[in-house]
Short mmCIF file of C-alpha atoms in Angstrom, two decimals:
data_model
loop_
_atom_site.label_atom_id
_atom_site.label_comp_id
_atom_site.label_asym_id
_atom_site.label_seq_id
_atom_site.Cartn_x
_atom_site.Cartn_y
_atom_site.Cartn_z
CA THR Y 1 -50.45 58.30 -52.14
CA PRO Y 2 -53.31 55.89 -51.47
CA PHE Y 3 -53.79 54.56 -47.94
CA ALA Y 4 -52.84 51.00 -48.99
CA ASP Y 5 -49.45 52.30 -50.12
CA THR Y 6 -48.99 54.10 -46.80
CA ILE Y 7 -49.27 50.93 -44.67
CA ALA Y 8 -47.55 48.59 -47.12
CA ASN Y 9 -44.32 46.77 -46.24
CA GLY Y 10 -42.32 47.87 -49.26
CA THR Y 11 -39.23 50.04 -49.18
CA ASP Y 12 -41.14 53.10 -50.45
CA ALA Y 13 -43.91 52.81 -47.85
CA LEU Y 14 -44.38 55.19 -44.95
CA LEU Y 15 -44.33 52.79 -42.01
CA PRO Y 16 -40.85 51.40 -42.61
CA ALA Y 17 -39.59 54.95 -43.03
CA VAL Y 18 -41.12 56.04 -39.73
CA TYR Y 19 -39.70 52.92 -37.99
CA ALA Y 20 -36.28 53.76 -39.42
CA ILE Y 21 -36.48 57.24 -37.97
CA PHE Y 22 -37.28 55.87 -34.49
CA PHE Y 23 -34.58 53.21 -34.72
CA THR Y 24 -32.00 55.69 -35.94
CA GLU Y 25 -32.84 58.06 -33.11
CA LEU Y 26 -32.54 55.19 -30.69
CA LEU Y 27 -28.96 54.46 -31.68
CA ARG Y 28 -27.31 57.41 -33.38
CA SER Y 29 -27.33 60.13 -30.78
CA PRO Y 30 -26.52 58.00 -27.69
CA VAL Y 31 -23.72 56.18 -29.40
CA THR Y 32 -22.05 59.31 -30.75
CA ASN Y 33 -22.46 61.10 -27.41
CA VAL Y 34 -21.00 58.27 -25.38
CA ALA Y 35 -18.23 57.50 -27.86
CA ASN Y 36 -17.12 61.17 -27.72
CA ILE Y 37 -14.42 60.70 -30.37
CA PRO Y 38 -13.08 64.32 -30.37
CA GLY Y 39 -12.91 64.35 -26.58
CA ASN Y 40 -10.98 61.07 -26.49
CA VAL Y 41 -8.55 62.41 -29.10
CA TYR Y 42 -8.01 65.52 -27.03
CA ARG Y 43 -7.51 63.70 -23.76
CA HIS Y 44 -5.53 60.68 -24.89
CA TYR Y 45 -3.55 61.94 -27.85
CA LEU Y 46 -3.22 65.77 -27.86
CA GLY Y 47 -3.30 66.33 -24.11
CA PRO Y 48 -0.22 64.33 -23.15
CA ARG Y 49 1.68 65.87 -26.07
CA ALA Y 50 0.97 69.47 -25.12
CA PRO Y 51 4.10 71.58 -24.65
CA ASP Y 52 2.99 73.15 -21.35
CA GLN Y 53 0.54 72.63 -18.51
CA ARG Y 54 -1.83 75.43 -19.50
CA ARG Y 55 -2.45 73.93 -22.96
CA MET Y 56 -2.71 70.47 -21.59
CA ASN Y 57 -5.46 71.61 -19.18
CA LEU Y 58 -7.34 73.07 -22.12
CA TYR Y 59 -7.35 69.66 -23.80
CA PHE Y 60 -8.80 68.07 -20.69
CA ASN Y 61 -11.88 70.24 -20.58
CA GLY Y 62 -15.10 68.43 -21.21
CA THR Y 63 -17.15 68.63 -24.40
CA PRO Y 64 -19.56 71.62 -24.37
CA TYR Y 65 -23.23 70.83 -24.65
CA GLU Y 66 -26.50 72.71 -25.17
CA ILE Y 67 -29.44 71.82 -23.06
CA SER Y 68 -31.69 73.37 -25.72
CA GLU Y 69 -30.45 70.76 -28.22
CA ARG Y 70 -31.53 67.97 -25.86
CA TYR Y 71 -35.04 69.50 -25.39
CA THR Y 72 -35.38 69.99 -29.14
CA ASN Y 73 -34.61 66.32 -29.82
CA MET Y 74 -37.15 65.22 -27.21
CA THR Y 75 -39.81 67.51 -28.59
CA ASN Y 76 -39.11 66.30 -32.10
CA MET Y 77 -39.63 62.66 -31.07
CA ILE Y 78 -42.85 63.46 -29.17
CA PHE Y 79 -44.22 65.35 -32.15
CA LEU Y 80 -43.28 62.48 -34.50
CA THR Y 81 -44.93 59.97 -32.20
CA PHE Y 82 -48.21 61.87 -31.97
CA TRP Y 83 -48.24 62.76 -35.66
CA TYR Y 84 -47.98 59.13 -36.76
CA SER Y 85 -49.87 57.59 -33.84
CA ALA Y 86 -52.95 56.77 -35.88
CA ILE Y 87 -51.12 54.54 -38.37
CA PHE Y 88 -48.10 53.59 -36.25
CA PRO Y 89 -49.18 53.02 -32.63
CA ALA Y 90 -45.98 51.07 -31.91
CA GLY Y 91 -44.29 54.45 -32.01
CA PHE Y 92 -45.33 55.02 -28.38
CA PHE Y 93 -43.28 51.97 -27.30
CA LEU Y 94 -40.39 52.95 -29.49
CA VAL Y 95 -40.32 56.51 -28.14
CA THR Y 96 -40.36 55.14 -24.65
CA ALA Y 97 -37.25 53.10 -25.51
CA VAL Y 98 -35.67 56.14 -27.17
CA PHE Y 99 -36.31 58.31 -24.10
CA ALA Y 100 -34.94 55.61 -21.76
CA VAL Y 101 -31.75 55.23 -23.79
CA HIS Y 102 -31.38 58.98 -24.10
CA TYR Y 103 -31.87 59.41 -20.35
CA TYR Y 104 -29.09 57.02 -19.39
CA SER Y 105 -26.70 58.19 -22.12
CA ASP Y 106 -27.32 61.85 -21.25
CA LYS Y 107 -26.82 61.08 -17.57
CA PHE Y 108 -23.52 59.38 -18.29
CA CYS Y 109 -22.38 62.25 -20.53
CA LEU Y 110 -23.47 64.87 -18.04
CA LEU Y 111 -21.51 63.23 -15.26
CA ARG Y 112 -18.48 62.02 -17.18
CA ILE Y 113 -17.99 63.71 -20.55
CA TRP Y 114 -19.59 67.14 -20.84
CA THR Y 115 -18.29 70.33 -19.29
CA PRO Y 116 -19.95 71.41 -16.07
CA GLY Y 117 -22.77 73.88 -16.52
CA PRO Y 118 -22.36 77.51 -15.59
CA MET Y 119 -22.71 78.49 -11.95
CA VAL Y 120 -26.22 79.86 -11.61
CA GLY Y 121 -27.35 81.74 -8.55
CA ASN Y 122 -29.84 84.32 -7.48
CA LYS Y 123 -27.65 87.26 -8.45
CA ILE Y 124 -27.46 88.73 -11.95
#
């Protein structure tokens, strides 16, 4: 596509699409992590209705998480920011907001929602 079409304001242009990616990343992941719908169903609906204590304890475990997924999302946003930095310099400000929101939502999830990490020591 010609450069004029790349920086246009239409719905088929590149800049609104890149902005939509940043804005979606700003809201989608933190909201779904903090809402934790399956975890709330387990704790507030299925847990109290469990027939015995062992099964009820299983429902009250936290949601498992992968630290590699968090790093992959961050790397993806950094790459996207640098890739489009020449035509979309506002991406640096948006990615700063994305990282701030992700930091606080991940901190909340790590302390309140997700399962504790494995015990790591100096022995194999």
